[in-house]
Short mmCIF file of C-alpha atoms in Angstrom, two decimals:
data_model
loop_
_atom_site.label_atom_id
_atom_site.label_comp_id
_atom_site.label_asym_id
_atom_site.label_seq_id
_atom_site.Cartn_x
_atom_site.Cartn_y
_atom_site.Cartn_z
CA UNK A 1 -18.37 2.38 53.34
CA UNK A 2 -21.02 2.32 50.62
CA UNK A 3 -20.61 2.90 46.91
CA UNK A 4 -21.85 6.49 47.12
CA UNK A 5 -19.25 8.02 49.42
CA UNK A 6 -15.45 7.91 49.30
CA UNK A 7 -12.56 9.56 51.12
CA UNK A 8 -9.46 9.91 48.96
CA UNK A 9 -6.20 11.82 48.64
CA UNK A 10 -5.45 13.55 45.35
CA UNK A 11 -2.13 14.97 44.20
CA UNK A 12 -1.25 17.08 41.20
CA UNK A 13 2.06 16.65 39.37
CA UNK A 14 5.26 18.42 40.34
CA UNK A 15 6.74 20.71 37.72
CA UNK A 16 9.98 19.54 36.13
CA UNK A 17 13.14 21.43 37.06
CA UNK A 18 14.81 23.77 34.63
CA UNK A 19 18.09 22.44 33.23
CA UNK A 20 21.60 23.88 33.45
CA UNK A 21 23.78 23.25 30.42
CA UNK A 22 25.96 25.08 27.90
CA UNK A 23 26.52 24.65 24.21
CA UNK A 24 29.46 22.37 23.58
CA UNK A 25 29.79 22.34 19.81
CA UNK A 26 32.78 22.08 17.55
CA UNK A 27 34.16 25.50 16.69
CA UNK A 28 32.01 27.06 19.49
CA UNK A 29 34.42 26.99 22.46
CA UNK A 30 32.45 29.48 24.55
CA UNK A 31 28.88 28.36 23.89
CA UNK A 32 26.10 30.11 25.76
CA UNK A 33 23.56 28.57 28.16
CA UNK A 34 21.13 26.18 26.49
CA UNK A 35 19.37 24.52 29.42
CA UNK A 36 15.70 23.86 28.59
CA UNK A 37 12.58 24.40 30.71
CA UNK A 38 11.00 21.69 32.80
CA UNK A 39 7.60 20.28 31.88
CA UNK A 40 4.43 21.34 33.68
CA UNK A 41 3.02 18.92 36.26
CA UNK A 42 -0.27 17.23 35.47
CA UNK A 43 -3.60 18.63 36.70
CA UNK A 44 -6.22 16.69 38.66
CA UNK A 45 -9.54 16.93 36.81
CA UNK A 46 -13.00 15.65 37.73
CA UNK A 47 -15.25 14.71 34.81
CA UNK A 48 -18.94 13.79 34.86
CA UNK A 49 -19.50 10.52 33.00
CA UNK A 50 -23.08 9.50 32.21
CA UNK A 51 -21.95 5.87 32.11
CA UNK A 52 -20.90 5.94 35.79
CA UNK A 53 -23.58 5.45 38.45
CA UNK A 54 -21.64 4.94 41.69
CA UNK A 55 -18.35 5.81 43.37
CA UNK A 56 -17.28 2.19 43.56
CA UNK A 57 -14.04 2.91 41.65
CA UNK A 58 -12.82 4.87 44.67
CA UNK A 59 -13.57 2.22 47.31
CA UNK A 60 -10.43 0.14 47.03
CA UNK A 61 -7.89 2.79 46.17
CA UNK A 62 -6.89 5.56 48.54
CA UNK A 63 -4.52 7.84 46.65
CA UNK A 64 -4.63 9.26 43.11
CA UNK A 65 -1.77 11.20 41.51
CA UNK A 66 -1.20 13.10 38.27
CA UNK A 67 2.10 12.78 36.42
CA UNK A 68 5.17 14.86 37.26
CA UNK A 69 6.73 17.09 34.63
CA UNK A 70 10.11 16.02 33.30
CA UNK A 71 13.28 18.08 33.76
CA UNK A 72 14.39 20.16 30.82
CA UNK A 73 17.49 19.09 28.94
CA UNK A 74 20.36 20.51 26.89
CA UNK A 75 19.93 22.14 23.50
CA UNK A 76 16.96 24.09 24.87
CA UNK A 77 14.86 20.91 25.00
CA UNK A 78 11.62 21.34 26.94
CA UNK A 79 10.81 18.60 29.46
CA UNK A 80 7.68 16.55 28.81
CA UNK A 81 4.56 17.74 30.62
CA UNK A 82 3.16 15.42 33.26
CA UNK A 83 -0.03 13.53 32.37
CA UNK A 84 -3.28 14.96 33.73
CA UNK A 85 -5.27 12.76 36.08
CA UNK A 86 -8.92 12.53 35.00
CA UNK A 87 -11.30 11.12 37.61
CA UNK A 88 -14.73 10.15 36.26
CA UNK A 89 -17.69 10.52 38.60
CA UNK A 90 -21.49 10.30 38.27
CA UNK A 91 -23.52 13.48 37.97
CA UNK A 92 -24.55 14.64 41.41
CA UNK A 93 -21.18 14.03 43.07
CA UNK A 94 -20.37 16.66 45.67
CA UNK A 95 -16.66 17.22 46.38
CA UNK A 96 -15.89 18.30 49.95
CA UNK A 97 -12.72 19.27 51.77
CA UNK A 98 -12.09 16.40 54.20
CA UNK A 99 -10.73 18.65 56.95
CA UNK A 100 -13.47 21.30 57.04
CA UNK A 101 -16.34 19.40 55.42
CA UNK A 102 -17.04 22.43 53.22
CA UNK A 103 -18.16 22.05 49.61
CA UNK A 104 -15.47 22.54 46.98
CA UNK A 105 -17.60 21.71 43.93
CA UNK A 106 -20.95 20.17 43.03
CA UNK A 107 -20.57 18.14 39.83
CA UNK A 108 -24.12 18.78 38.66
CA UNK A 109 -26.01 20.72 36.02
CA UNK A 110 -23.65 22.64 33.73
CA UNK A 111 -20.59 21.64 35.77
CA UNK A 112 -19.32 18.68 33.75
CA UNK A 113 -15.59 19.22 34.16
CA UNK A 114 -13.62 20.75 37.01
CA UNK A 115 -9.88 21.17 37.51
CA UNK A 116 -9.47 20.86 41.26
CA UNK A 117 -5.66 20.94 41.46
CA UNK A 118 -3.23 22.41 38.96
CA UNK A 119 0.18 20.89 38.44
CA UNK A 120 3.32 22.77 39.34
CA UNK A 121 4.76 25.05 36.68
CA UNK A 122 7.86 23.87 34.85
CA UNK A 123 11.06 25.53 36.03
CA UNK A 124 12.96 27.79 33.67
CA UNK A 125 16.25 26.54 32.24
CA UNK A 126 19.44 28.57 32.54
CA UNK A 127 19.04 29.87 28.98
CA UNK A 128 16.56 32.43 30.41
CA UNK A 129 18.98 33.95 32.88
CA UNK A 130 21.80 35.16 30.63
CA UNK A 131 22.46 38.89 30.80
CA UNK A 132 25.17 41.22 29.56
CA UNK A 133 26.96 40.85 32.88
CA UNK A 134 26.12 37.19 33.51
CA UNK A 135 26.66 35.34 30.24
CA UNK A 136 27.08 31.89 31.74
CA UNK A 137 24.45 31.46 34.47
CA UNK A 138 24.94 28.21 36.36
CA UNK A 139 21.50 28.05 37.87
CA UNK A 140 17.96 27.22 36.73
CA UNK A 141 14.57 27.54 38.33
CA UNK A 142 13.13 24.49 40.10
CA UNK A 143 9.74 23.19 39.08
CA UNK A 144 6.62 24.19 41.00
CA UNK A 145 5.63 21.91 43.85
CA UNK A 146 2.85 19.35 43.61
CA UNK A 147 -0.37 20.04 45.51
CA UNK A 148 -2.03 17.39 47.65
CA UNK A 149 -5.32 17.43 49.55
CA UNK A 150 -7.72 14.95 51.10
CA UNK A 151 -11.30 15.15 49.88
CA UNK A 152 -14.64 13.42 50.38
CA UNK A 153 -16.73 12.45 47.37
CA UNK A 154 -20.42 12.23 48.15
CA UNK A 155 -23.02 11.17 45.60
CA UNK A 156 -26.40 12.84 45.93
CA UNK A 157 -28.70 11.49 43.25
CA UNK A 158 -30.48 13.93 40.97
CA UNK A 159 -34.07 12.74 40.67
CA UNK A 160 -37.47 14.40 40.43
CA UNK A 161 -39.14 11.94 42.77
CA UNK A 162 -37.72 9.99 45.68
CA UNK A 163 -39.29 6.67 46.68
CA UNK A 164 -39.00 6.16 50.45
CA UNK A 165 -40.37 3.78 53.06
CA UNK A 166 -39.46 0.91 55.34
CA UNK A 167 -37.78 -2.18 53.87
CA UNK A 168 -39.99 -4.72 52.14
CA UNK A 169 -43.00 -2.47 51.52
CA UNK A 170 -42.91 -3.00 47.74
CA UNK A 171 -40.76 -0.09 46.54
CA UNK A 172 -38.49 -2.19 44.32
CA UNK A 173 -41.48 -3.97 42.77
CA UNK A 174 -43.11 -0.60 42.08
CA UNK A 175 -39.93 0.85 40.54
CA UNK A 176 -39.40 -2.18 38.28
CA UNK A 177 -42.94 -1.82 36.93
CA UNK A 178 -42.90 1.92 36.23
CA UNK A 179 -39.36 2.62 35.00
CA UNK A 180 -36.36 1.35 33.09
CA UNK A 181 -34.53 0.58 36.34
CA UNK A 182 -33.79 -3.01 37.25
CA UNK A 183 -33.65 -3.26 41.06
CA UNK A 184 -33.09 -6.60 42.76
CA UNK A 185 -36.33 -7.87 44.24
CA UNK A 186 -36.74 -10.41 47.02
CA UNK A 187 -38.82 -10.85 50.16
CA UNK A 188 -36.02 -9.91 52.56
CA UNK A 189 -35.32 -6.80 54.57
CA UNK A 190 -32.66 -4.51 53.06
CA UNK A 191 -32.79 -6.23 49.67
CA UNK A 192 -31.93 -2.90 48.03
CA UNK A 193 -28.51 -1.89 49.31
CA UNK A 194 -27.79 0.79 46.71
CA UNK A 195 -30.02 3.63 45.49
CA UNK A 196 -31.53 2.88 42.09
CA UNK A 197 -32.27 5.60 39.54
CA UNK A 198 -34.75 5.17 36.69
CA UNK A 199 -36.83 7.09 34.16
CA UNK A 200 -40.58 6.55 34.39
CA UNK A 201 -41.70 4.82 31.20
CA UNK A 202 -45.21 3.80 32.26
CA UNK A 203 -47.75 3.87 29.38
CA UNK A 204 -49.63 7.16 29.19
CA UNK A 205 -47.53 8.88 31.87
CA UNK A 206 -45.09 11.74 31.06
CA UNK A 207 -41.46 10.91 31.78
CA UNK A 208 -39.69 11.94 34.97
CA UNK A 209 -36.75 10.60 36.96
CA UNK A 210 -37.45 8.51 40.04
CA UNK A 211 -35.02 7.15 42.64
CA UNK A 212 -35.60 4.22 44.95
CA UNK A 213 -34.00 5.19 48.25
CA UNK A 214 -33.11 1.98 50.14
CA UNK A 215 -35.30 1.07 53.10
CA UNK A 216 -34.89 3.32 56.10
CA UNK A 217 -35.06 2.22 59.72
CA UNK A 218 -35.57 4.02 63.00
CA UNK A 219 -32.35 5.79 63.93
CA UNK A 220 -31.24 6.21 60.32
CA UNK A 221 -30.64 9.93 60.81
CA UNK A 222 -28.08 9.18 63.52
CA UNK A 223 -26.23 6.74 61.31
CA UNK A 224 -27.83 3.48 62.42
CA UNK A 225 -27.75 0.95 59.63
CA UNK A 226 -26.86 2.81 56.43
CA UNK A 227 -29.06 5.77 57.25
CA UNK A 228 -26.79 8.64 56.27
CA UNK A 229 -25.75 6.84 53.11
CA UNK A 230 -29.39 6.76 51.96
CA UNK A 231 -30.83 9.99 53.33
CA UNK A 232 -28.43 12.17 51.33
CA UNK A 233 -30.09 11.05 48.12
CA UNK A 234 -33.42 12.60 49.11
CA UNK A 235 -31.98 16.11 49.29
CA UNK A 236 -32.26 16.92 45.57
CA UNK A 237 -35.70 15.37 44.98
CA UNK A 238 -38.74 17.62 44.69
CA UNK A 239 -41.48 15.12 45.54
CA UNK A 240 -41.51 12.04 47.76
CA UNK A 241 -43.59 8.91 47.23
CA UNK A 242 -43.78 7.46 50.71
CA UNK A 243 -44.72 3.81 50.32
CA UNK A 244 -46.35 2.05 53.24
CA UNK A 245 -47.64 -1.48 53.85
CA UNK A 246 -51.28 -0.47 54.13
CA UNK A 247 -52.44 -4.06 54.78
CA UNK A 248 -50.05 -4.53 57.74
CA UNK A 249 -49.07 -7.93 56.38
CA UNK A 250 -46.01 -8.06 58.62
CA UNK A 251 -47.76 -6.67 61.67
CA UNK A 252 -46.59 -3.11 61.05
CA UNK A 253 -48.84 -0.12 61.69
CA UNK A 254 -49.11 2.32 58.73
CA UNK A 255 -49.47 5.46 60.86
CA UNK A 256 -46.53 4.50 63.06
CA UNK A 257 -44.35 3.76 60.03
CA UNK A 258 -45.17 7.12 58.44
CA UNK A 259 -44.31 8.93 61.68
CA UNK A 260 -41.03 7.07 62.11
CA UNK A 261 -39.81 7.78 58.58
CA UNK A 262 -40.75 11.45 58.80
CA UNK A 263 -39.04 11.75 62.16
CA UNK A 264 -35.84 10.49 60.55
CA UNK A 265 -36.21 12.98 57.69
CA UNK A 266 -36.74 15.79 60.22
CA UNK A 267 -33.69 14.85 62.28
CA UNK A 268 -31.50 14.67 59.17
CA UNK A 269 -32.69 17.90 57.56
CA UNK A 270 -35.91 19.79 58.29
CA UNK A 271 -36.22 20.75 54.62
CA UNK A 272 -36.85 17.10 53.71
CA UNK A 273 -40.14 17.11 55.64
CA UNK A 274 -41.28 20.21 53.75
CA UNK A 275 -41.24 18.36 50.44
CA UNK A 276 -44.72 17.29 49.26
CA UNK A 277 -45.39 13.60 49.92
CA UNK A 278 -47.70 11.11 48.35
CA UNK A 279 -48.54 8.49 50.97
CA UNK A 280 -48.89 5.38 48.80
CA UNK A 281 -50.68 2.67 50.79
CA UNK A 282 -49.48 -0.49 49.06
CA UNK A 283 -50.69 -4.11 49.19
CA UNK A 284 -54.28 -2.90 49.55
CA UNK A 285 -55.53 -5.97 47.65
CA UNK A 286 -54.85 -7.88 50.90
CA UNK A 287 -56.42 -5.27 53.19
CA UNK A 288 -59.62 -6.31 54.95
CA UNK A 289 -60.98 -2.80 55.52
CA UNK A 290 -59.43 -0.52 52.94
CA UNK A 291 -61.68 2.49 53.63
CA UNK A 292 -60.95 2.42 57.36
CA UNK A 293 -57.19 2.42 56.80
CA UNK A 294 -57.39 5.31 54.35
CA UNK A 295 -59.61 7.35 56.68
CA UNK A 296 -57.31 6.74 59.65
CA UNK A 297 -54.22 7.87 57.76
CA UNK A 298 -55.97 10.94 56.29
CA UNK A 299 -57.28 11.94 59.73
CA UNK A 300 -53.91 11.43 61.40
CA UNK A 301 -52.05 13.60 58.90
CA UNK A 302 -54.70 16.21 58.10
CA UNK A 303 -53.10 19.58 57.50
CA UNK A 304 -49.79 18.09 56.40
CA UNK A 305 -48.45 18.38 52.86
CA UNK A 306 -49.52 14.76 52.23
CA UNK A 307 -51.77 13.17 49.61
CA UNK A 308 -53.03 9.70 50.57
CA UNK A 309 -53.50 7.18 47.75
CA UNK A 310 -53.91 3.40 47.49
CA UNK A 311 -52.39 0.84 45.16
CA UNK A 312 -51.39 -2.77 44.73
CA UNK A 313 -48.07 -3.01 42.94
CA UNK A 314 -48.36 -6.80 42.80
CA UNK A 315 -51.64 -6.56 40.87
CA UNK A 316 -50.72 -3.43 38.89
CA UNK A 317 -53.59 -1.45 40.39
CA UNK A 318 -53.44 2.24 41.28
CA UNK A 319 -49.93 2.65 39.89
CA UNK A 320 -50.86 5.01 37.06
CA UNK A 321 -52.82 7.21 39.45
CA UNK A 322 -49.87 7.54 41.83
CA UNK A 323 -47.53 8.41 38.95
CA UNK A 324 -49.91 11.03 37.55
CA UNK A 325 -50.30 12.60 40.99
CA UNK A 326 -46.51 12.79 41.27
CA UNK A 327 -46.23 14.37 37.83
CA UNK A 328 -48.89 16.98 38.66
CA UNK A 329 -47.02 17.91 41.82
CA UNK A 330 -43.78 18.24 39.84
CA UNK A 331 -45.47 20.60 37.38
CA UNK A 332 -46.55 22.87 40.25
CA UNK A 333 -43.04 23.10 41.72
CA UNK A 334 -39.96 25.01 40.53
CA UNK A 335 -37.89 22.98 38.08
CA UNK A 336 -34.53 24.05 39.46
CA UNK A 337 -32.47 21.27 40.99
CA UNK A 338 -30.92 22.09 44.34
CA UNK A 339 -27.21 22.68 43.82
CA UNK A 340 -24.64 22.97 46.56
CA UNK A 341 -22.72 26.22 46.33
CA UNK A 342 -18.94 26.14 46.61
CA UNK A 343 -17.83 27.12 50.11
CA UNK A 344 -14.07 26.79 49.83
CA UNK A 345 -11.23 26.24 47.38
CA UNK A 346 -8.53 23.58 47.55
CA UNK A 347 -5.50 25.43 48.88
CA UNK A 348 -2.51 23.86 50.60
CA UNK A 349 -1.43 25.37 53.89
CA UNK A 350 2.00 26.29 52.52
CA UNK A 351 0.44 28.15 49.58
CA UNK A 352 -1.18 30.72 51.84
CA UNK A 353 2.13 32.37 52.61
CA UNK A 354 3.97 31.67 49.37
CA UNK A 355 4.85 34.85 47.48
CA UNK A 356 4.17 35.84 43.90
CA UNK A 357 7.32 35.97 41.78
CA UNK A 358 7.74 38.76 39.21
CA UNK A 359 10.83 38.89 37.00
CA UNK A 360 12.10 39.90 33.57
CA UNK A 361 13.16 37.26 31.06
CA UNK A 362 16.17 37.45 28.76
CA UNK A 363 13.91 37.88 25.72
CA UNK A 364 12.39 41.05 27.17
CA UNK A 365 9.16 39.44 28.34
CA UNK A 366 8.04 39.36 31.97
CA UNK A 367 6.83 36.41 34.06
CA UNK A 368 4.41 36.54 36.98
CA UNK A 369 3.99 33.22 38.77
CA UNK A 370 3.05 31.55 42.02
CA UNK A 371 0.21 29.45 43.49
CA UNK A 372 -2.04 32.48 43.95
CA UNK A 373 -1.74 33.26 40.24
CA UNK A 374 -2.52 29.67 39.24
CA UNK A 375 -5.51 29.58 41.57
CA UNK A 376 -6.85 32.92 40.36
CA UNK A 377 -6.61 31.86 36.70
CA UNK A 378 -8.26 28.55 37.58
CA UNK A 379 -11.53 30.12 38.68
CA UNK A 380 -11.57 33.30 36.58
CA UNK A 381 -13.32 33.37 33.20
CA UNK A 382 -11.20 35.87 31.29
CA UNK A 383 -13.53 35.68 28.28
CA UNK A 384 -16.26 37.51 30.18
CA UNK A 385 -16.20 41.24 30.89
CA UNK A 386 -16.76 40.61 34.59
CA UNK A 387 -14.02 38.01 34.76
CA UNK A 388 -11.50 40.22 32.96
CA UNK A 389 -12.31 43.14 35.26
CA UNK A 390 -11.67 40.86 38.25
CA UNK A 391 -8.36 39.81 36.67
CA UNK A 392 -7.24 43.42 36.24
CA UNK A 393 -8.29 44.31 39.79
CA UNK A 394 -6.40 41.31 41.17
CA UNK A 395 -3.17 42.40 39.47
CA UNK A 396 -3.52 45.90 40.88
CA UNK A 397 -4.47 44.86 44.43
CA UNK A 398 -1.61 42.36 44.64
CA UNK A 399 0.85 45.08 43.64
CA UNK A 400 1.87 43.18 40.53
CA UNK A 401 1.42 46.12 38.16
CA UNK A 402 3.68 48.26 40.38
CA UNK A 403 6.36 45.54 40.48
CA UNK A 404 6.27 45.21 36.70
CA UNK A 405 6.64 48.97 36.30
CA UNK A 406 9.61 48.95 38.68
CA UNK A 407 11.24 46.38 36.38
CA UNK A 408 10.80 48.75 33.43
CA UNK A 409 7.83 47.26 31.62
CA UNK A 410 6.31 49.28 28.79
CA UNK A 411 3.02 49.21 26.94
CA UNK A 412 2.92 46.34 24.47
CA UNK A 413 5.44 44.20 26.35
CA UNK A 414 4.57 40.54 26.92
CA UNK A 415 3.62 39.25 30.36
CA UNK A 416 3.43 35.50 31.01
CA UNK A 417 0.96 34.40 33.70
CA UNK A 418 0.13 30.75 34.33
CA UNK A 419 1.68 29.77 31.01
CA UNK A 420 -0.51 32.25 29.08
CA UNK A 421 0.88 35.33 27.32
CA UNK A 422 -0.71 38.79 27.68
CA UNK A 423 0.19 42.19 26.30
CA UNK A 424 0.74 44.83 28.99
CA UNK A 425 -0.97 48.20 28.82
CA UNK A 426 -0.95 50.69 31.69
CA UNK A 427 -4.39 51.82 32.79
#
């Protein structure tokens, strides 16, 4: 498995159990319940880190867990909350559900931080359950269960321009000359085994981000070699520089190579072949009949969204022209990066049937809890008018308002949902 895909299991923390205890103080022979609440389990949080470029940290470790909440203790002592688990990933990481393959979250653009699993709520201690008829409750609420899912992390680079072509056609040399990237360069096939991202810093050329996609081979779209590992990085690019050995120094035919690479793009995703391409015929300083090669390629691909240009990366000729052509194409295209919309949410199978608990506390407040509540609060922005309207509708549709009214709630009473306190007002 390469450094840009990983399959891992993540687990949030279990909530600490509520505690059962009673005051045992001198001169207080019949002390009341004083069992404290358990601590909340830790959340699992993904965080985009600009200093991280690969998913290598997930290659040699399979399971990641947040901390469990501690049990409450006597004297109304609250258990310590479990530590959150923060997983740092590069921008462009797509999180998928391993079972369905559907997208959970795309860590790109404005999405810099995402809580994928929330820890279990801390259980209430027995101090909450004392009533006029039950002054010495000998039970407490257990902590909420941990949540565990298997996910796939998939890095799809975010670059303006993708640099594609067969191995050993000069892509790494080109990238090292035009950007701040430092790819390894050698005269061997598959020298570049990881995608390399760089910012174009060529004199006189406006900046844009370029990615060297490792050399493709025939059959890459079906997984031969490391095809799938490389092709995914082309998805977000807006322009492709398709570099070809125009001089056929290794006996390769330029037209055949262009057809093979585009066939692989088509098989992987038709949209990739619709991206504008600059066919960059490299090594033309060693070509015996430059004009004939250019004419043949232009004739063969007439009518396609291709622009044929020549250069010699080794002699620093034609590079500026290719970069400017790429920049002009970028200016003519929409600036929006392709983001992958969320298709599912991380929900355990047992959560789907778990009920929502609604009960009255000894202090007169009311608690509404359960996995559905935690999940709803996790993706609802209560600060916005739309989000708050969704929140109110959710409470009504789930019958929560009716259950609170049956318990005797009045306007102005406090309702605790997901650890947050709200004032209740009937609509």
